[in-house]
Short mmCIF file of C-alpha atoms in Angstrom, two decimals:
data_model
loop_
_atom_site.label_atom_id
_atom_site.label_comp_id
_atom_site.label_asym_id
_atom_site.label_seq_id
_atom_site.Cartn_x
_atom_site.Cartn_y
_atom_site.Cartn_z
CA UNK A 10 -50.62 -12.74 23.66
CA UNK A 11 -47.99 -11.98 26.29
CA UNK A 12 -46.23 -8.65 26.69
CA UNK A 13 -43.02 -10.34 25.57
CA UNK A 14 -44.72 -11.62 22.38
CA UNK A 15 -46.12 -8.17 21.64
CA UNK A 16 -42.68 -6.66 22.10
CA UNK A 17 -41.06 -9.19 19.75
CA UNK A 18 -43.78 -8.73 17.12
CA UNK A 19 -43.43 -4.95 17.24
CA UNK A 20 -39.65 -5.24 16.96
CA UNK A 21 -39.98 -7.51 13.91
CA UNK A 22 -42.40 -5.11 12.20
CA UNK A 23 -40.07 -2.18 12.82
CA UNK A 24 -37.12 -4.12 11.44
CA UNK A 25 -39.07 -5.03 8.30
CA UNK A 26 -40.29 -1.47 7.83
CA UNK A 27 -36.87 0.12 8.27
CA UNK A 28 -35.08 1.01 5.03
CA UNK A 29 -32.19 -1.28 4.16
CA UNK A 30 -28.73 0.11 4.74
CA UNK A 31 -27.08 1.39 1.60
CA UNK A 32 -24.51 -1.13 0.49
CA UNK A 33 -23.15 -3.31 -2.33
CA UNK A 34 -25.14 -6.24 -3.72
CA UNK A 35 -23.92 -9.29 -5.61
CA UNK A 36 -24.48 -9.46 -9.37
CA UNK A 37 -25.61 -13.03 -10.01
CA UNK A 38 -23.81 -16.30 -9.41
CA UNK A 39 -21.50 -18.68 -11.22
CA UNK A 40 -18.35 -16.57 -11.11
CA UNK A 41 -17.25 -17.01 -7.49
CA UNK A 42 -13.88 -18.45 -6.45
CA UNK A 43 -12.16 -16.76 -9.40
CA UNK A 44 -9.49 -14.07 -9.52
CA UNK A 45 -11.28 -11.45 -11.59
CA UNK A 46 -9.12 -8.93 -13.43
CA UNK A 47 -11.75 -6.58 -14.81
CA UNK A 48 -15.28 -6.08 -16.15
CA UNK A 49 -16.57 -4.88 -19.53
CA UNK A 50 -20.25 -3.94 -19.75
CA UNK A 51 -21.83 -3.29 -23.13
CA UNK A 52 -25.43 -3.19 -24.40
CA UNK A 53 -26.96 -6.20 -22.69
CA UNK A 54 -23.73 -8.19 -22.34
CA UNK A 55 -21.35 -8.30 -19.37
CA UNK A 56 -17.86 -9.80 -19.67
CA UNK A 57 -15.46 -10.53 -16.83
CA UNK A 58 -11.83 -11.46 -17.48
CA UNK A 59 -9.94 -13.71 -15.08
CA UNK A 60 -6.44 -14.82 -14.18
CA UNK A 61 -7.09 -18.54 -14.65
CA UNK A 62 -10.45 -19.22 -16.31
CA UNK A 63 -10.51 -17.03 -19.39
CA UNK A 64 -13.65 -14.92 -19.94
CA UNK A 65 -17.03 -15.19 -18.24
CA UNK A 66 -20.10 -13.84 -20.02
CA UNK A 67 -23.60 -12.85 -18.92
CA UNK A 68 -26.49 -11.94 -21.20
CA UNK A 69 -29.07 -11.42 -18.42
CA UNK A 70 -27.62 -8.37 -16.61
CA UNK A 71 -25.34 -10.55 -14.51
CA UNK A 72 -28.00 -12.88 -13.10
CA UNK A 73 -26.07 -15.88 -14.43
CA UNK A 74 -22.52 -16.27 -15.75
CA UNK A 75 -20.85 -18.89 -17.93
CA UNK A 76 -17.39 -19.28 -19.44
CA UNK A 77 -17.04 -17.93 -22.97
CA UNK A 78 -13.68 -19.22 -24.16
CA UNK A 79 -14.45 -20.53 -27.65
CA UNK A 80 -11.27 -19.79 -29.64
CA UNK A 81 -9.08 -18.78 -26.70
CA UNK A 82 -5.83 -20.74 -26.43
CA UNK A 83 -4.79 -19.31 -23.07
CA UNK A 84 -7.01 -18.66 -20.06
CA UNK A 85 -4.99 -15.87 -18.44
CA UNK A 86 -6.94 -12.82 -19.68
CA UNK A 87 -5.94 -9.68 -17.76
CA UNK A 88 -7.63 -7.02 -19.89
CA UNK A 89 -10.62 -6.38 -22.17
CA UNK A 90 -11.42 -3.36 -24.37
CA UNK A 91 -14.14 -2.52 -26.87
CA UNK A 92 -13.26 -0.69 -30.09
CA UNK A 93 -16.23 -0.04 -32.34
CA UNK A 94 -18.00 -3.38 -32.61
CA UNK A 95 -14.90 -5.43 -31.74
CA UNK A 96 -13.83 -6.57 -28.28
CA UNK A 97 -10.08 -6.98 -27.74
CA UNK A 98 -8.71 -9.40 -25.15
CA UNK A 99 -5.16 -9.47 -23.81
CA UNK A 100 -3.91 -12.94 -22.99
CA UNK A 101 -0.68 -14.78 -22.33
CA UNK A 102 -0.90 -16.15 -25.87
CA UNK A 103 -1.16 -12.85 -27.69
CA UNK A 104 -4.28 -10.84 -28.57
CA UNK A 105 -7.75 -12.21 -29.29
CA UNK A 106 -10.64 -10.46 -31.05
CA UNK A 107 -14.40 -10.96 -30.84
CA UNK A 108 -16.98 -9.51 -33.19
CA UNK A 109 -19.96 -11.21 -31.52
CA UNK A 110 -19.90 -9.60 -28.06
CA UNK A 111 -17.48 -12.14 -26.58
CA UNK A 112 -19.28 -15.32 -27.69
CA UNK A 113 -16.30 -16.47 -29.80
CA UNK A 114 -12.68 -15.37 -30.18
CA UNK A 115 -10.06 -15.37 -32.94
CA UNK A 116 -6.30 -15.10 -32.53
CA UNK A 117 -4.53 -11.88 -33.55
CA UNK A 118 -0.78 -12.08 -33.00
CA UNK A 119 0.92 -11.84 -36.39
CA UNK A 120 4.03 -9.75 -35.68
CA UNK A 121 3.76 -10.01 -31.89
CA UNK A 122 7.12 -11.47 -30.93
CA UNK A 123 6.35 -11.87 -27.23
CA UNK A 124 3.08 -13.61 -26.41
CA UNK A 125 2.61 -12.43 -22.80
CA UNK A 126 0.20 -9.56 -23.41
CA UNK A 127 -0.93 -7.76 -20.25
CA UNK A 128 -3.06 -4.88 -21.57
CA UNK A 129 -4.73 -3.52 -24.69
CA UNK A 130 -5.93 -0.12 -25.89
CA UNK A 131 -7.02 1.85 -28.96
CA UNK A 132 -6.55 5.46 -30.01
CA UNK A 133 -9.06 7.86 -31.55
CA UNK A 134 -8.09 6.74 -35.08
CA UNK A 135 -8.90 3.10 -34.33
CA UNK A 136 -5.29 1.90 -34.14
CA UNK A 137 -4.85 -0.99 -31.70
CA UNK A 138 -2.11 -1.33 -29.09
CA UNK A 139 -0.99 -4.31 -27.01
CA UNK A 140 1.28 -3.94 -24.00
CA UNK A 141 3.43 -6.91 -23.07
CA UNK A 142 5.04 -8.23 -19.91
CA UNK A 143 8.59 -7.90 -21.21
CA UNK A 144 8.74 -6.67 -24.82
CA UNK A 145 7.07 -3.28 -24.68
CA UNK A 146 4.24 -2.13 -26.94
CA UNK A 147 2.92 -3.54 -30.23
CA UNK A 148 0.71 -1.58 -32.63
CA UNK A 149 -1.75 -2.58 -35.33
CA UNK A 150 -3.03 -0.14 -37.94
CA UNK A 151 -5.25 -2.69 -39.71
CA UNK A 152 -7.60 -4.01 -37.06
CA UNK A 153 -5.25 -6.62 -35.66
CA UNK A 154 -4.24 -8.31 -38.93
CA UNK A 155 -0.61 -7.34 -38.33
CA UNK A 156 1.37 -5.93 -35.41
CA UNK A 157 4.73 -4.15 -35.06
CA UNK A 158 6.75 -3.11 -32.03
CA UNK A 159 6.73 0.63 -31.12
CA UNK A 160 9.16 1.07 -28.24
CA UNK A 161 11.51 3.98 -28.99
CA UNK A 162 12.15 5.78 -25.70
CA UNK A 163 10.06 3.41 -23.58
CA UNK A 164 11.83 3.20 -20.22
CA UNK A 165 10.63 -0.25 -19.17
CA UNK A 166 9.36 -3.02 -21.48
CA UNK A 167 7.05 -4.50 -18.82
CA UNK A 168 3.62 -2.92 -19.03
CA UNK A 169 0.74 -3.16 -16.56
CA UNK A 170 -1.71 -0.83 -18.32
CA UNK A 171 -2.31 1.07 -21.56
CA UNK A 172 -4.72 3.98 -21.88
CA UNK A 173 -5.51 6.60 -24.53
CA UNK A 174 -6.44 9.80 -22.68
CA UNK A 175 -6.06 13.52 -23.36
CA UNK A 176 -4.88 12.79 -26.90
CA UNK A 177 -1.97 10.70 -25.65
CA UNK A 178 -1.12 7.06 -25.18
CA UNK A 179 -0.06 6.46 -21.61
CA UNK A 180 1.84 3.26 -20.90
CA UNK A 181 1.73 2.20 -17.26
CA UNK A 182 5.08 0.50 -16.81
CA UNK A 183 6.87 -0.90 -13.79
CA UNK A 184 8.82 2.39 -13.73
CA UNK A 185 5.82 4.70 -13.85
CA UNK A 186 3.85 6.22 -16.75
CA UNK A 187 5.41 6.95 -20.15
CA UNK A 188 3.41 8.82 -22.77
CA UNK A 189 3.40 9.13 -26.55
CA UNK A 190 1.84 11.83 -28.72
CA UNK A 191 2.67 10.18 -32.06
CA UNK A 192 0.95 6.83 -31.88
CA UNK A 193 3.72 5.06 -30.01
CA UNK A 194 6.54 6.04 -32.36
CA UNK A 195 8.30 7.81 -29.48
CA UNK A 196 7.83 7.58 -25.73
CA UNK A 197 8.86 9.96 -22.94
CA UNK A 198 8.69 9.63 -19.18
CA UNK A 199 7.28 12.25 -16.80
CA UNK A 200 9.51 14.92 -15.30
CA UNK A 201 7.98 14.33 -11.86
CA UNK A 202 6.52 11.43 -9.83
CA UNK A 203 5.32 8.68 -9.98
CA UNK A 204 8.51 7.63 -11.75
CA UNK A 205 9.05 4.48 -9.68
CA UNK A 206 5.51 3.19 -9.20
CA UNK A 207 3.53 0.50 -10.98
CA UNK A 208 0.64 2.17 -12.84
CA UNK A 209 -2.53 0.07 -12.93
CA UNK A 210 -4.92 2.51 -14.60
CA UNK A 211 -5.13 6.07 -15.94
CA UNK A 212 -8.33 8.03 -16.59
CA UNK A 213 -9.39 11.59 -17.41
CA UNK A 214 -11.91 13.69 -15.52
CA UNK A 215 -12.44 17.24 -16.70
CA UNK A 216 -8.95 17.60 -18.14
CA UNK A 217 -7.22 16.20 -15.05
CA UNK A 218 -5.61 12.76 -15.32
CA UNK A 219 -5.74 10.33 -12.41
CA UNK A 220 -3.42 7.33 -12.10
CA UNK A 221 -3.96 4.39 -9.77
CA UNK A 222 -0.58 3.07 -8.63
CA UNK A 223 0.94 0.88 -5.94
CA UNK A 224 1.90 4.19 -4.31
CA UNK A 225 -1.61 5.65 -4.21
CA UNK A 226 -3.51 8.00 -6.52
CA UNK A 227 -1.55 10.52 -8.57
CA UNK A 228 -2.95 13.29 -10.70
CA UNK A 229 -1.70 15.41 -13.59
CA UNK A 230 -3.01 18.74 -14.85
CA UNK A 231 -0.75 18.82 -17.92
CA UNK A 232 -1.70 15.63 -19.77
CA UNK A 233 0.83 13.44 -18.00
CA UNK A 234 3.99 15.53 -18.33
CA UNK A 235 4.21 15.79 -14.54
CA UNK A 236 2.34 14.00 -11.76
CA UNK A 237 1.60 14.84 -8.15
CA UNK A 238 0.08 12.98 -5.23
CA UNK A 239 -2.81 14.74 -3.44
CA UNK A 240 -2.38 15.09 0.31
CA UNK A 241 -5.95 13.77 0.78
CA UNK A 242 -5.03 10.56 -1.03
CA UNK A 243 -6.85 7.23 -0.90
CA UNK A 244 -5.67 5.72 2.40
CA UNK A 245 -4.60 2.42 0.85
CA UNK A 246 -1.30 2.34 -1.04
CA UNK A 247 -2.31 0.11 -3.96
CA UNK A 248 -5.05 1.49 -6.24
CA UNK A 249 -6.06 -1.02 -8.91
CA UNK A 250 -8.60 1.04 -10.84
CA UNK A 251 -10.32 4.43 -11.15
CA UNK A 252 -13.58 5.35 -12.88
CA UNK A 253 -15.58 8.57 -13.04
CA UNK A 254 -19.12 9.63 -13.86
CA UNK A 255 -17.83 13.11 -14.76
CA UNK A 256 -18.29 14.46 -11.24
CA UNK A 257 -17.34 11.71 -8.81
CA UNK A 258 -14.22 9.56 -8.75
CA UNK A 259 -14.31 5.94 -7.59
CA UNK A 260 -11.11 4.06 -6.76
CA UNK A 261 -10.67 0.33 -6.10
CA UNK A 262 -7.91 -0.87 -3.81
CA UNK A 263 -6.11 -4.14 -3.24
CA UNK A 264 -6.90 -4.45 0.46
CA UNK A 265 -9.27 -1.66 1.53
CA UNK A 266 -12.26 -1.86 -0.80
CA UNK A 267 -13.65 1.14 -2.71
CA UNK A 268 -13.31 4.88 -2.10
CA UNK A 269 -14.96 7.89 -3.67
CA UNK A 270 -14.32 11.65 -3.90
CA UNK A 271 -15.60 14.62 -5.86
CA UNK A 272 -12.08 15.63 -6.91
CA UNK A 273 -8.72 16.29 -5.27
CA UNK A 274 -10.16 19.17 -3.26
CA UNK A 275 -12.28 16.75 -1.24
CA UNK A 276 -11.23 13.91 1.06
CA UNK A 277 -11.78 10.34 -0.09
CA UNK A 278 -14.61 8.43 1.60
CA UNK A 279 -14.74 4.67 2.19
CA UNK A 280 -17.86 3.27 0.46
CA UNK A 281 -17.16 -0.46 0.91
CA UNK A 282 -20.19 -1.32 3.07
CA UNK A 283 -21.60 -4.67 1.99
CA UNK A 284 -18.58 -5.93 0.06
CA UNK A 285 -17.63 -9.47 1.15
CA UNK A 286 -13.94 -8.82 0.55
CA UNK A 287 -11.78 -5.70 0.27
CA UNK A 288 -9.54 -7.08 -2.51
CA UNK A 289 -11.01 -5.27 -5.55
CA UNK A 290 -9.24 -5.81 -8.88
CA UNK A 291 -11.14 -3.34 -11.06
CA UNK A 292 -14.21 -1.15 -11.50
CA UNK A 293 -16.71 -0.41 -14.25
CA UNK A 294 -19.45 2.22 -14.38
CA UNK A 295 -22.71 1.71 -16.25
CA UNK A 296 -26.30 3.02 -16.06
CA UNK A 297 -25.88 4.67 -12.69
CA UNK A 298 -24.07 1.76 -11.01
CA UNK A 299 -20.44 1.12 -10.09
CA UNK A 300 -19.47 -2.54 -10.64
CA UNK A 301 -16.59 -4.08 -8.69
CA UNK A 302 -14.57 -7.13 -9.74
CA UNK A 303 -13.44 -8.94 -6.60
CA UNK A 304 -10.94 -11.68 -5.84
CA UNK A 305 -12.95 -14.82 -5.17
CA UNK A 306 -16.41 -13.35 -4.57
CA UNK A 307 -17.64 -12.47 -8.06
CA UNK A 308 -19.06 -9.16 -9.26
CA UNK A 309 -20.82 -6.65 -7.01
CA UNK A 310 -22.54 -3.36 -7.71
CA UNK A 311 -23.82 -0.26 -5.93
CA UNK A 312 -25.76 2.81 -7.15
CA UNK A 313 -23.67 5.91 -7.72
CA UNK A 314 -26.42 7.96 -6.05
CA UNK A 315 -25.88 6.13 -2.74
CA UNK A 316 -22.17 6.77 -2.68
CA UNK A 317 -22.14 10.28 -4.16
CA UNK A 318 -24.69 11.81 -1.77
CA UNK A 319 -22.85 14.08 0.59
CA UNK A 320 -19.37 13.11 -0.57
CA UNK A 321 -17.04 15.73 0.80
CA UNK A 322 -19.83 17.01 3.10
CA UNK A 323 -20.19 14.17 5.61
CA UNK A 324 -16.68 14.88 6.84
CA UNK A 325 -15.45 17.92 4.96
CA UNK A 326 -12.76 18.72 7.53
CA UNK A 327 -9.50 16.76 7.55
CA UNK A 328 -9.27 14.13 10.27
CA UNK A 329 -5.63 14.90 11.08
CA UNK A 330 -2.78 17.36 10.64
CA UNK A 331 -0.86 16.47 7.48
CA UNK A 332 1.68 17.85 5.01
CA UNK A 333 1.54 16.79 1.37
CA UNK A 334 4.26 16.19 -1.20
CA UNK A 335 4.85 19.30 -3.27
CA UNK A 336 3.60 19.22 -6.85
CA UNK A 337 5.28 19.14 -9.29
CA UNK A 338 8.48 17.65 -8.00
CA UNK A 339 11.12 18.19 -9.33
CA UNK A 340 10.03 21.73 -10.21
CA UNK A 341 11.22 24.89 -11.98
CA UNK A 342 10.75 27.55 -10.75
CA UNK A 343 7.51 27.21 -8.74
CA UNK A 344 5.66 24.42 -7.01
CA UNK A 345 2.61 23.95 -4.78
CA UNK A 346 2.68 22.61 -1.22
CA UNK A 347 -0.54 21.35 0.35
CA UNK A 348 -1.36 20.83 4.00
CA UNK A 349 -4.42 19.90 6.05
CA UNK A 350 -5.59 21.16 9.45
CA UNK A 351 -8.35 19.48 11.50
CA UNK A 352 -8.90 22.73 13.46
CA UNK A 353 -7.92 26.40 13.41
CA UNK A 354 -4.27 26.66 14.42
CA UNK A 355 -1.20 28.87 14.48
CA UNK A 356 0.88 27.56 11.56
CA UNK A 357 4.35 28.12 10.16
CA UNK A 358 5.50 26.71 6.82
CA UNK A 359 9.15 27.34 5.95
CA UNK A 360 11.64 26.21 3.31
CA UNK A 361 15.28 25.37 4.12
CA UNK A 362 18.37 24.64 2.06
CA UNK A 363 20.63 21.64 2.70
CA UNK A 364 22.64 23.66 5.25
CA UNK A 365 19.53 24.24 7.32
CA UNK A 366 19.16 27.90 6.46
CA UNK A 367 15.62 29.23 6.10
CA UNK A 368 15.27 30.51 2.52
CA UNK A 369 11.54 31.24 2.55
CA UNK A 370 8.66 31.52 5.02
CA UNK A 371 5.45 30.76 3.16
CA UNK A 372 2.95 30.79 6.04
CA UNK A 373 3.24 32.33 9.48
CA UNK A 374 -0.04 32.92 11.26
CA UNK A 375 -3.42 31.55 12.19
CA UNK A 376 -4.97 29.28 9.55
CA UNK A 377 -8.53 27.94 9.45
CA UNK A 378 -9.43 24.26 9.56
CA UNK A 379 -9.44 22.58 6.16
CA UNK A 380 -7.19 21.87 3.19
CA UNK A 381 -4.70 24.55 2.15
CA UNK A 382 -2.32 25.02 -0.79
CA UNK A 383 0.61 27.45 -1.00
CA UNK A 384 2.80 28.31 -3.99
CA UNK A 385 6.57 28.40 -3.50
CA UNK A 386 8.45 30.47 -6.10
CA UNK A 387 12.17 29.64 -6.22
CA UNK A 388 13.06 31.91 -9.11
CA UNK A 389 16.00 33.42 -7.21
CA UNK A 390 17.35 30.19 -5.74
CA UNK A 391 19.93 27.78 -7.19
CA UNK A 392 19.15 24.21 -8.22
CA UNK A 393 19.31 21.63 -5.49
CA UNK A 394 17.49 19.81 -2.72
CA UNK A 395 15.31 21.79 -0.32
CA UNK A 396 13.35 20.80 2.77
CA UNK A 397 10.03 22.27 3.83
CA UNK A 398 8.74 22.20 7.39
CA UNK A 399 5.17 22.60 8.65
CA UNK A 400 4.60 23.23 12.35
CA UNK A 401 1.35 23.73 14.22
CA UNK A 402 1.66 23.69 17.99
CA UNK A 403 3.60 20.57 18.95
CA UNK A 404 2.97 18.89 15.58
CA UNK A 405 5.74 19.04 13.00
CA UNK A 406 6.06 17.42 9.55
CA UNK A 407 8.81 17.64 6.93
CA UNK A 408 8.94 17.31 3.16
CA UNK A 409 11.71 17.14 0.59
CA UNK A 410 11.72 18.71 -2.88
CA UNK A 411 14.11 19.24 -5.78
CA UNK A 412 14.59 22.44 -7.77
CA UNK A 413 15.93 21.41 -11.19
CA UNK A 414 16.75 24.16 -13.64
#
């Protein structure tokens, strides 16, 4: 055997012995070339809803998929939910129900005056809700036998998502999230952002709500009354879904794959290695795996343990100097301003009125590298627009906030 042959053989053995890089793996075949909208995983059955082919079903842990559209009269199915032993499907021909794990479907649209249903949800009492693409929200108190509109106060009748979290219904509209505490009888909008963003999903982790929007990830610490955007936000602007295992957040994006973080005190980390595309339409979490619904490449999964290890530790320091949007905004009388420093620096953070007069100096001194948060109390200032300015050496960033009494 030549020296060259020995070298090649040794190289091959080393390659085979080396551990495989942590990454996503495909879950079966038969569902490629479809625009997936979401995944529902339940006790031995996996369902994937699509934009043009109805529902796909797998009974062998995703090894094989087949259409499961018996009873469906429209194949645009943007959302699936499970309530008790019933699976609810939103479609552009009303609502459909399945009591046999998605094998067959029956129509449920008596009282639904607008058939284009975009999302479905249920509250803790078992009441069902259907959000439409133009006629607001419909509610059923009898398992889908009858529906009635519940839209008082709803700011926009076009819904993208519906979620029951923190004891409230949250309707993700094309004008931001509205919430209801009385089963949809009355709706109110938030007093702070994201009032003008599309809301794709809302979830709860430890009493903090997270919303995926076309303007990034927002969070709320008061059950959706006000929302703020973390300064260490997911880099991509459009977040299509968020799931949590109770400790770690996972966010899917429209063009940049999947990100994870411990919470808003840690930076988000890209964990998209191995995904064939970065257009991810939704996530599901089951048995220690995160499942991703892609556009055109089927369903993929990755162990939580791979992605969670060292999150927030691999790169715990911010990569760049940045100033965050104050939260809440508008505010009365106090608000929090966050900023990030990649290294220890001399920093000044000041607040100015519309005439350019400095009304408060919140930070003026050396600050350590990392993420910082400062409270601004405007109890003695009049209502109006204020600017805040962060400077560190030659770097300067500005923010705008509104004091509304």
